[in-house]
Amino acid sequence: MNHKAIEKRISILKSYIEEAPNDPFNYYALGLELVNLQQYESADTYFKFSHQVAPDYLPVYYQWAMCTYALGRVDEAIALAKQGADLAKQLMQSKTMNELNGLLANWEY
């Protein structure tokens, strides 16, 4: 993993957020970069921002649930995955719904 390249992308994404604070993708992408650095608390914050800006932004649910799970907040991770699966069903996004249900199947014993 090239930390310098990730740090550069983080810097760019932060500037994108300043330019377009209502674009959920920029927060989501920044969260992904922070996960790559195993900075899960910071990533969680940006995934939350993405969700606050656009609660129906479906891509954030899987990664946010995974991040929350990595932080040991299992009940919260399960709730996020369920919320995302419900939204995916409502939006008729069966692939995303199946991916989130797969997470739930792995986590719920």
PDB file of N, CA, C and O in Angstrom, residues 35-98:
ATOM      1  N   VAL A  35     -10.075   3.920   5.417  1.00  0.00           N
ATOM      2  CA  VAL A  35     -10.102   2.483   5.716  1.00  0.00           C
ATOM      3  C   VAL A  35      -8.813   1.829   5.221  1.00  0.00           C
ATOM      4  O   VAL A  35      -8.226   0.989   5.900  1.00  0.00           O
ATOM      5  N   ASN A  36      -8.347   2.234   4.032  1.00  0.00           N
ATOM      6  CA  ASN A  36      -7.092   1.691   3.507  1.00  0.00           C
ATOM      7  C   ASN A  36      -5.922   1.939   4.453  1.00  0.00           C
ATOM      8  O   ASN A  36      -4.961   1.170   4.484  1.00  0.00           O
ATOM      9  N   LEU A  37      -5.994   3.020   5.224  1.00  0.00           N
ATOM     10  CA  LEU A  37      -4.958   3.336   6.209  1.00  0.00           C
ATOM     11  C   LEU A  37      -5.301   2.769   7.592  1.00  0.00           C
ATOM     12  O   LEU A  37      -4.584   3.030   8.553  1.00  0.00           O
ATOM     13  N   GLN A  38      -6.379   2.010   7.655  1.00  0.00           N
ATOM     14  CA  GLN A  38      -6.892   1.426   8.895  1.00  0.00           C
ATOM     15  C   GLN A  38      -7.212   2.499   9.937  1.00  0.00           C
ATOM     16  O   GLN A  38      -7.094   2.273  11.133  1.00  0.00           O
ATOM     17  N   GLN A  39      -7.637   3.647   9.463  1.00  0.00           N
ATOM     18  CA  GLN A  39      -8.078   4.734  10.338  1.00  0.00           C
ATOM     19  C   GLN A  39      -9.610   4.667  10.413  1.00  0.00           C
ATOM     20  O   GLN A  39     -10.323   5.501   9.856  1.00  0.00           O
ATOM     21  N   TYR A  40     -10.084   3.637  11.100  1.00  0.00           N
ATOM     22  CA  TYR A  40     -11.507   3.315  11.090  1.00  0.00           C
ATOM     23  C   TYR A  40     -12.379   4.380  11.760  1.00  0.00           C
ATOM     24  O   TYR A  40     -13.485   4.635  11.296  1.00  0.00           O
ATOM     25  N   GLU A  41     -11.902   4.985  12.835  1.00  0.00           N
ATOM     26  CA  GLU A  41     -12.695   6.022  13.500  1.00  0.00           C
ATOM     27  C   GLU A  41     -12.926   7.206  12.563  1.00  0.00           C
ATOM     28  O   GLU A  41     -14.043   7.712  12.445  1.00  0.00           O
ATOM     29  N   SER A  42     -11.875   7.636  11.893  1.00  0.00           N
ATOM     30  CA  SER A  42     -12.008   8.750  10.947  1.00  0.00           C
ATOM     31  C   SER A  42     -12.881   8.354   9.760  1.00  0.00           C
ATOM     32  O   SER A  42     -13.716   9.144   9.306  1.00  0.00           O
ATOM     33  N   ALA A  43     -12.688   7.145   9.268  1.00  0.00           N
ATOM     34  CA  ALA A  43     -13.506   6.659   8.151  1.00  0.00           C
ATOM     35  C   ALA A  43     -14.977   6.652   8.548  1.00  0.00           C
ATOM     36  O   ALA A  43     -15.839   7.092   7.776  1.00  0.00           O
ATOM     37  N   ASP A  44     -15.263   6.185   9.745  1.00  0.00           N
ATOM     38  CA  ASP A  44     -16.634   6.147  10.246  1.00  0.00           C
ATOM     39  C   ASP A  44     -17.255   7.539  10.212  1.00  0.00           C
ATOM     40  O   ASP A  44     -18.402   7.701   9.800  1.00  0.00           O
ATOM     41  N   THR A  45     -16.484   8.532  10.594  1.00  0.00           N
ATOM     42  CA  THR A  45     -16.972   9.912  10.587  1.00  0.00           C
ATOM     43  C   THR A  45     -17.374  10.348   9.185  1.00  0.00           C
ATOM     44  O   THR A  45     -18.437  10.941   8.990  1.00  0.00           O
ATOM     45  N   TYR A  46     -16.540  10.042   8.199  1.00  0.00           N
ATOM     46  CA  TYR A  46     -16.855  10.458   6.824  1.00  0.00           C
ATOM     47  C   TYR A  46     -18.008   9.661   6.224  1.00  0.00           C
ATOM     48  O   TYR A  46     -18.798  10.197   5.453  1.00  0.00           O
ATOM     49  N   PHE A  47     -18.115   8.383   6.592  1.00  0.00           N
ATOM     50  CA  PHE A  47     -19.275   7.619   6.138  1.00  0.00           C
ATOM     51  C   PHE A  47     -20.561   8.221   6.724  1.00  0.00           C
ATOM     52  O   PHE A  47     -21.583   8.315   6.042  1.00  0.00           O
ATOM     53  N   LYS A  48     -20.499   8.656   7.989  1.00  0.00           N
ATOM     54  CA  LYS A  48     -21.655   9.316   8.611  1.00  0.00           C
ATOM     55  C   LYS A  48     -22.004  10.596   7.864  1.00  0.00           C
ATOM     56  O   LYS A  48     -23.178  10.884   7.623  1.00  0.00           O
ATOM     57  N   PHE A  49     -20.988  11.386   7.516  1.00  0.00           N
ATOM     58  CA  PHE A  49     -21.235  12.620   6.755  1.00  0.00           C
ATOM     59  C   PHE A  49     -21.916  12.301   5.425  1.00  0.00           C
ATOM     60  O   PHE A  49     -22.851  12.991   5.020  1.00  0.00           O
ATOM     61  N   SER A  50     -21.429  11.273   4.744  1.00  0.00           N
ATOM     62  CA  SER A  50     -22.031  10.873   3.466  1.00  0.00           C
ATOM     63  C   SER A  50     -23.511  10.567   3.669  1.00  0.00           C
ATOM     64  O   SER A  50     -24.357  10.999   2.894  1.00  0.00           O
ATOM     65  N   HIS A  51     -23.810   9.826   4.717  1.00  0.00           N
ATOM     66  CA  HIS A  51     -25.195   9.454   5.015  1.00  0.00           C
ATOM     67  C   HIS A  51     -26.034  10.670   5.381  1.00  0.00           C
ATOM     68  O   HIS A  51     -27.200  10.764   4.985  1.00  0.00           O
ATOM     69  N   GLN A  52     -25.455  11.597   6.126  1.00  0.00           N
ATOM     70  CA  GLN A  52     -26.200  12.808   6.510  1.00  0.00           C
ATOM     71  C   GLN A  52     -26.545  13.653   5.282  1.00  0.00           C
ATOM     72  O   GLN A  52     -27.632  14.214   5.198  1.00  0.00           O
ATOM     73  N   VAL A  53     -25.614  13.725   4.345  1.00  0.00           N
ATOM     74  CA  VAL A  53     -25.834  14.516   3.134  1.00  0.00           C
ATOM     75  C   VAL A  53     -26.886  13.865   2.243  1.00  0.00           C
ATOM     76  O   VAL A  53     -27.722  14.559   1.655  1.00  0.00           O
ATOM     77  N   ALA A  54     -26.851  12.544   2.155  1.00  0.00           N
ATOM     78  CA  ALA A  54     -27.772  11.825   1.268  1.00  0.00           C
ATOM     79  C   ALA A  54     -28.096  10.452   1.863  1.00  0.00           C
ATOM     80  O   ALA A  54     -27.404   9.472   1.579  1.00  0.00           O
ATOM     81  N   PRO A  55     -29.127  10.362   2.708  1.00  0.00           N
ATOM     82  CA  PRO A  55     -29.464   9.086   3.353  1.00  0.00           C
ATOM     83  C   PRO A  55     -29.780   7.952   2.372  1.00  0.00           C
ATOM     84  O   PRO A  55     -29.684   6.787   2.738  1.00  0.00           O
ATOM     85  N   ASP A  56     -30.117   8.298   1.141  1.00  0.00           N
ATOM     86  CA  ASP A  56     -30.429   7.264   0.148  1.00  0.00           C
ATOM     87  C   ASP A  56     -29.225   6.923  -0.738  1.00  0.00           C
ATOM     88  O   ASP A  56     -29.375   6.246  -1.744  1.00  0.00           O
ATOM     89  N   TYR A  57     -28.030   7.384  -0.348  1.00  0.00           N
ATOM     90  CA  TYR A  57     -26.819   7.049  -1.101  1.00  0.00           C
ATOM     91  C   TYR A  57     -26.417   5.624  -0.723  1.00  0.00           C
ATOM     92  O   TYR A  57     -25.761   5.371   0.290  1.00  0.00           O
ATOM     93  N   LEU A  58     -26.842   4.697  -1.515  1.00  0.00           N
ATOM     94  CA  LEU A  58     -26.751   3.275  -1.221  1.00  0.00           C
ATOM     95  C   LEU A  58     -25.324   2.732  -1.039  1.00  0.00           C
ATOM     96  O   LEU A  58     -25.098   1.910  -0.148  1.00  0.00           O
ATOM     97  N   PRO A  59     -24.334   3.160  -1.829  1.00  0.00           N
ATOM     98  CA  PRO A  59     -23.003   2.558  -1.686  1.00  0.00           C
ATOM     99  C   PRO A  59     -22.394   2.668  -0.279  1.00  0.00           C
ATOM    100  O   PRO A  59     -21.594   1.826   0.118  1.00  0.00           O
ATOM    101  N   VAL A  60     -22.775   3.684   0.478  1.00  0.00           N
ATOM    102  CA  VAL A  60     -22.134   3.903   1.772  1.00  0.00           C
ATOM    103  C   VAL A  60     -22.465   2.806   2.786  1.00  0.00           C
ATOM    104  O   VAL A  60     -21.653   2.507   3.664  1.00  0.00           O
ATOM    105  N   TYR A  61     -23.607   2.178   2.657  1.00  0.00           N
ATOM    106  CA  TYR A  61     -24.052   1.255   3.707  1.00  0.00           C
ATOM    107  C   TYR A  61     -23.122   0.063   3.894  1.00  0.00           C
ATOM    108  O   TYR A  61     -22.799  -0.305   5.029  1.00  0.00           O
ATOM    109  N   TYR A  62     -22.683  -0.553   2.827  1.00  0.00           N
ATOM    110  CA  TYR A  62     -21.827  -1.736   2.942  1.00  0.00           C
ATOM    111  C   TYR A  62     -20.506  -1.373   3.621  1.00  0.00           C
ATOM    112  O   TYR A  62     -20.091  -2.015   4.597  1.00  0.00           O
ATOM    113  N   GLN A  63     -19.841  -0.345   3.104  1.00  0.00           N
ATOM    114  CA  GLN A  63     -18.535   0.028   3.654  1.00  0.00           C
ATOM    115  C   GLN A  63     -18.651   0.570   5.076  1.00  0.00           C
ATOM    116  O   GLN A  63     -17.798   0.303   5.922  1.00  0.00           O
ATOM    117  N   TRP A  64     -19.697   1.326   5.340  1.00  0.00           N
ATOM    118  CA  TRP A  64     -19.895   1.871   6.682  1.00  0.00           C
ATOM    119  C   TRP A  64     -20.159   0.748   7.673  1.00  0.00           C
ATOM    120  O   TRP A  64     -19.617   0.730   8.782  1.00  0.00           O
ATOM    121  N   ALA A  65     -20.968  -0.226   7.266  1.00  0.00           N
ATOM    122  CA  ALA A  65     -21.230  -1.377   8.131  1.00  0.00           C
ATOM    123  C   ALA A  65     -19.943  -2.148   8.397  1.00  0.00           C
ATOM    124  O   ALA A  65     -19.663  -2.529   9.550  1.00  0.00           O
ATOM    125  N   MET A  66     -19.141  -2.368   7.371  1.00  0.00           N
ATOM    126  CA  MET A  66     -17.867  -3.078   7.542  1.00  0.00           C
ATOM    127  C   MET A  66     -16.934  -2.312   8.484  1.00  0.00           C
ATOM    128  O   MET A  66     -16.277  -2.899   9.344  1.00  0.00           O
ATOM    129  N   CYS A  67     -16.868  -1.011   8.317  1.00  0.00           N
ATOM    130  CA  CYS A  67     -16.024  -0.165   9.153  1.00  0.00           C
ATOM    131  C   CYS A  67     -16.490  -0.225  10.615  1.00  0.00           C
ATOM    132  O   CYS A  67     -15.679  -0.393  11.536  1.00  0.00           O
ATOM    133  N   THR A  68     -17.778  -0.106  10.803  1.00  0.00           N
ATOM    134  CA  THR A  68     -18.336  -0.145  12.151  1.00  0.00           C
ATOM    135  C   THR A  68     -18.084  -1.501  12.802  1.00  0.00           C
ATOM    136  O   THR A  68     -17.751  -1.580  13.985  1.00  0.00           O
ATOM    137  N   TYR A  69     -18.181  -2.550  12.014  1.00  0.00           N
ATOM    138  CA  TYR A  69     -17.882  -3.895  12.509  1.00  0.00           C
ATOM    139  C   TYR A  69     -16.420  -3.995  12.930  1.00  0.00           C
ATOM    140  O   TYR A  69     -16.105  -4.552  13.981  1.00  0.00           O
ATOM    141  N   ALA A  70     -15.533  -3.432  12.108  1.00  0.00           N
ATOM    142  CA  ALA A  70     -14.095  -3.441  12.426  1.00  0.00           C
ATOM    143  C   ALA A  70     -13.808  -2.695  13.726  1.00  0.00           C
ATOM    144  O   ALA A  70     -12.841  -3.010  14.427  1.00  0.00           O
ATOM    145  N   LEU A  71     -14.641  -1.726  14.057  1.00  0.00           N
ATOM    146  CA  LEU A  71     -14.487  -0.971  15.300  1.00  0.00           C
ATOM    147  C   LEU A  71     -15.079  -1.709  16.497  1.00  0.00           C
ATOM    148  O   LEU A  71     -15.007  -1.216  17.621  1.00  0.00           O
ATOM    149  N   GLY A  72     -15.672  -2.876  16.240  1.00  0.00           N
ATOM    150  CA  GLY A  72     -16.229  -3.677  17.319  1.00  0.00           C
ATOM    151  C   GLY A  72     -17.645  -3.303  17.713  1.00  0.00           C
ATOM    152  O   GLY A  72     -18.167  -3.817  18.704  1.00  0.00           O
ATOM    153  N   ARG A  73     -18.260  -2.454  16.926  1.00  0.00           N
ATOM    154  CA  ARG A  73     -19.637  -2.035  17.206  1.00  0.00           C
ATOM    155  C   ARG A  73     -20.583  -2.915  16.370  1.00  0.00           C
ATOM    156  O   ARG A  73     -21.189  -2.463  15.402  1.00  0.00           O
ATOM    157  N   VAL A  74     -20.658  -4.163  16.765  1.00  0.00           N
ATOM    158  CA  VAL A  74     -21.337  -5.193  15.979  1.00  0.00           C
ATOM    159  C   VAL A  74     -22.821  -4.892  15.816  1.00  0.00           C
ATOM    160  O   VAL A  74     -23.361  -4.999  14.707  1.00  0.00           O
ATOM    161  N   ASP A  75     -23.501  -4.522  16.914  1.00  0.00           N
ATOM    162  CA  ASP A  75     -24.943  -4.246  16.811  1.00  0.00           C
ATOM    163  C   ASP A  75     -25.207  -3.099  15.845  1.00  0.00           C
ATOM    164  O   ASP A  75     -26.158  -3.150  15.049  1.00  0.00           O
ATOM    165  N   GLU A  76     -24.375  -2.071  15.894  1.00  0.00           N
ATOM    166  CA  GLU A  76     -24.528  -0.932  14.979  1.00  0.00           C
ATOM    167  C   GLU A  76     -24.261  -1.363  13.538  1.00  0.00           C
ATOM    168  O   GLU A  76     -24.969  -0.944  12.613  1.00  0.00           O
ATOM    169  N   ALA A  77     -23.251  -2.201  13.342  1.00  0.00           N
ATOM    170  CA  ALA A  77     -22.933  -2.698  11.999  1.00  0.00           C
ATOM    171  C   ALA A  77     -24.099  -3.493  11.426  1.00  0.00           C
ATOM    172  O   ALA A  77     -24.465  -3.320  10.255  1.00  0.00           O
ATOM    173  N   ILE A  78     -24.700  -4.338  12.251  1.00  0.00           N
ATOM    174  CA  ILE A  78     -25.849  -5.133  11.805  1.00  0.00           C
ATOM    175  C   ILE A  78     -27.013  -4.212  11.444  1.00  0.00           C
ATOM    176  O   ILE A  78     -27.667  -4.394  10.409  1.00  0.00           O
ATOM    177  N   ALA A  79     -27.247  -3.208  12.280  1.00  0.00           N
ATOM    178  CA  ALA A  79     -28.340  -2.267  12.001  1.00  0.00           C
ATOM    179  C   ALA A  79     -28.103  -1.520  10.689  1.00  0.00           C
ATOM    180  O   ALA A  79     -29.040  -1.332   9.899  1.00  0.00           O
ATOM    181  N   LEU A  80     -26.866  -1.107  10.436  1.00  0.00           N
ATOM    182  CA  LEU A  80     -26.551  -0.411   9.182  1.00  0.00           C
ATOM    183  C   LEU A  80     -26.751  -1.319   7.980  1.00  0.00           C
ATOM    184  O   LEU A  80     -27.304  -0.894   6.961  1.00  0.00           O
ATOM    185  N   ALA A  81     -26.300  -2.564   8.092  1.00  0.00           N
ATOM    186  CA  ALA A  81     -26.465  -3.506   6.985  1.00  0.00           C
ATOM    187  C   ALA A  81     -27.943  -3.765   6.708  1.00  0.00           C
ATOM    188  O   ALA A  81     -28.368  -3.815   5.553  1.00  0.00           O
ATOM    189  N   LYS A  82     -28.737  -3.896   7.769  1.00  0.00           N
ATOM    190  CA  LYS A  82     -30.185  -4.105   7.592  1.00  0.00           C
ATOM    191  C   LYS A  82     -30.830  -2.876   6.955  1.00  0.00           C
ATOM    192  O   LYS A  82     -31.659  -3.006   6.052  1.00  0.00           O
ATOM    193  N   GLN A  83     -30.450  -1.702   7.428  1.00  0.00           N
ATOM    194  CA  GLN A  83     -30.992  -0.457   6.873  1.00  0.00           C
ATOM    195  C   GLN A  83     -30.642  -0.354   5.386  1.00  0.00           C
ATOM    196  O   GLN A  83     -31.485   0.001   4.562  1.00  0.00           O
ATOM    197  N   GLY A  84     -29.394  -0.657   5.039  1.00  0.00           N
ATOM    198  CA  GLY A  84     -28.968  -0.612   3.644  1.00  0.00           C
ATOM    199  C   GLY A  84     -29.685  -1.643   2.794  1.00  0.00           C
ATOM    200  O   GLY A  84     -30.090  -1.357   1.663  1.00  0.00           O
ATOM    201  N   ALA A  85     -29.870  -2.857   3.336  1.00  0.00           N
ATOM    202  CA  ALA A  85     -30.576  -3.904   2.589  1.00  0.00           C
ATOM    203  C   ALA A  85     -32.024  -3.502   2.345  1.00  0.00           C
ATOM    204  O   ALA A  85     -32.560  -3.726   1.247  1.00  0.00           O
ATOM    205  N   ASP A  86     -32.641  -2.897   3.339  1.00  0.00           N
ATOM    206  CA  ASP A  86     -34.025  -2.426   3.168  1.00  0.00           C
ATOM    207  C   ASP A  86     -34.102  -1.340   2.098  1.00  0.00           C
ATOM    208  O   ASP A  86     -35.005  -1.349   1.263  1.00  0.00           O
ATOM    209  N   LEU A  87     -33.152  -0.412   2.138  1.00  0.00           N
ATOM    210  CA  LEU A  87     -33.123   0.652   1.127  1.00  0.00           C
ATOM    211  C   LEU A  87     -32.879   0.061  -0.264  1.00  0.00           C
ATOM    212  O   LEU A  87     -33.524   0.457  -1.232  1.00  0.00           O
ATOM    213  N   ALA A  88     -31.955  -0.880  -0.357  1.00  0.00           N
ATOM    214  CA  ALA A  88     -31.660  -1.514  -1.647  1.00  0.00           C
ATOM    215  C   ALA A  88     -32.894  -2.215  -2.194  1.00  0.00           C
ATOM    216  O   ALA A  88     -33.177  -2.142  -3.392  1.00  0.00           O
ATOM    217  N   LYS A  89     -33.650  -2.874  -1.314  1.00  0.00           N
ATOM    218  CA  LYS A  89     -34.883  -3.533  -1.748  1.00  0.00           C
ATOM    219  C   LYS A  89     -35.873  -2.499  -2.273  1.00  0.00           C
ATOM    220  O   LYS A  89     -36.472  -2.678  -3.333  1.00  0.00           O
ATOM    221  N   GLN A  90     -36.005  -1.400  -1.526  1.00  0.00           N
ATOM    222  CA  GLN A  90     -36.922  -0.319  -1.928  1.00  0.00           C
ATOM    223  C   GLN A  90     -36.513   0.268  -3.277  1.00  0.00           C
ATOM    224  O   GLN A  90     -37.364   0.597  -4.102  1.00  0.00           O
ATOM    225  N   LEU A  91     -35.193   0.401  -3.499  1.00  0.00           N
ATOM    226  CA  LEU A  91     -34.684   0.976  -4.748  1.00  0.00           C
ATOM    227  C   LEU A  91     -34.527  -0.060  -5.859  1.00  0.00           C
ATOM    228  O   LEU A  91     -34.037   0.255  -6.940  1.00  0.00           O
ATOM    229  N   MET A  92     -34.912  -1.298  -5.556  1.00  0.00           N
ATOM    230  CA  MET A  92     -34.817  -2.418  -6.497  1.00  0.00           C
ATOM    231  C   MET A  92     -33.383  -2.636  -6.984  1.00  0.00           C
ATOM    232  O   MET A  92     -33.135  -2.859  -8.166  1.00  0.00           O
ATOM    233  N   GLN A  93     -32.463  -2.572  -6.053  1.00  0.00           N
ATOM    234  CA  GLN A  93     -31.041  -2.820  -6.325  1.00  0.00           C
ATOM    235  C   GLN A  93     -30.690  -4.181  -5.712  1.00  0.00           C
ATOM    236  O   GLN A  93     -30.115  -4.263  -4.624  1.00  0.00           O
ATOM    237  N   SER A  94     -31.036  -5.243  -6.431  1.00  0.00           N
ATOM    238  CA  SER A  94     -30.921  -6.587  -5.862  1.00  0.00           C
ATOM    239  C   SER A  94     -29.481  -6.996  -5.578  1.00  0.00           C
ATOM    240  O   SER A  94     -29.223  -7.694  -4.593  1.00  0.00           O
ATOM    241  N   LYS A  95     -28.538  -6.570  -6.391  1.00  0.00           N
ATOM    242  CA  LYS A  95     -27.133  -6.942  -6.146  1.00  0.00           C
ATOM    243  C   LYS A  95     -26.657  -6.368  -4.813  1.00  0.00           C
ATOM    244  O   LYS A  95     -26.073  -7.089  -3.993  1.00  0.00           O
ATOM    245  N   THR A  96     -26.926  -5.103  -4.578  1.00  0.00           N
ATOM    246  CA  THR A  96     -26.522  -4.480  -3.325  1.00  0.00           C
ATOM    247  C   THR A  96     -27.277  -5.100  -2.154  1.00  0.00           C
ATOM    248  O   THR A  96     -26.690  -5.357  -1.094  1.00  0.00           O
ATOM    249  N   MET A  97     -28.548  -5.371  -2.335  1.00  0.00           N
ATOM    250  CA  MET A  97     -29.337  -6.012  -1.288  1.00  0.00           C
ATOM    251  C   MET A  97     -28.726  -7.366  -0.929  1.00  0.00           C
ATOM    252  O   MET A  97     -28.563  -7.703   0.248  1.00  0.00           O
ATOM    253  N   ASN A  98     -28.347  -8.146  -1.948  1.00  0.00           N
ATOM    254  CA  ASN A  98     -27.748  -9.460  -1.699  1.00  0.00           C
ATOM    255  C   ASN A  98     -26.400  -9.345  -0.999  1.00  0.00           C
ATOM    256  O   ASN A  98     -26.076 -10.154  -0.129  1.00  0.00           O
TER     257      ASN A  98
END
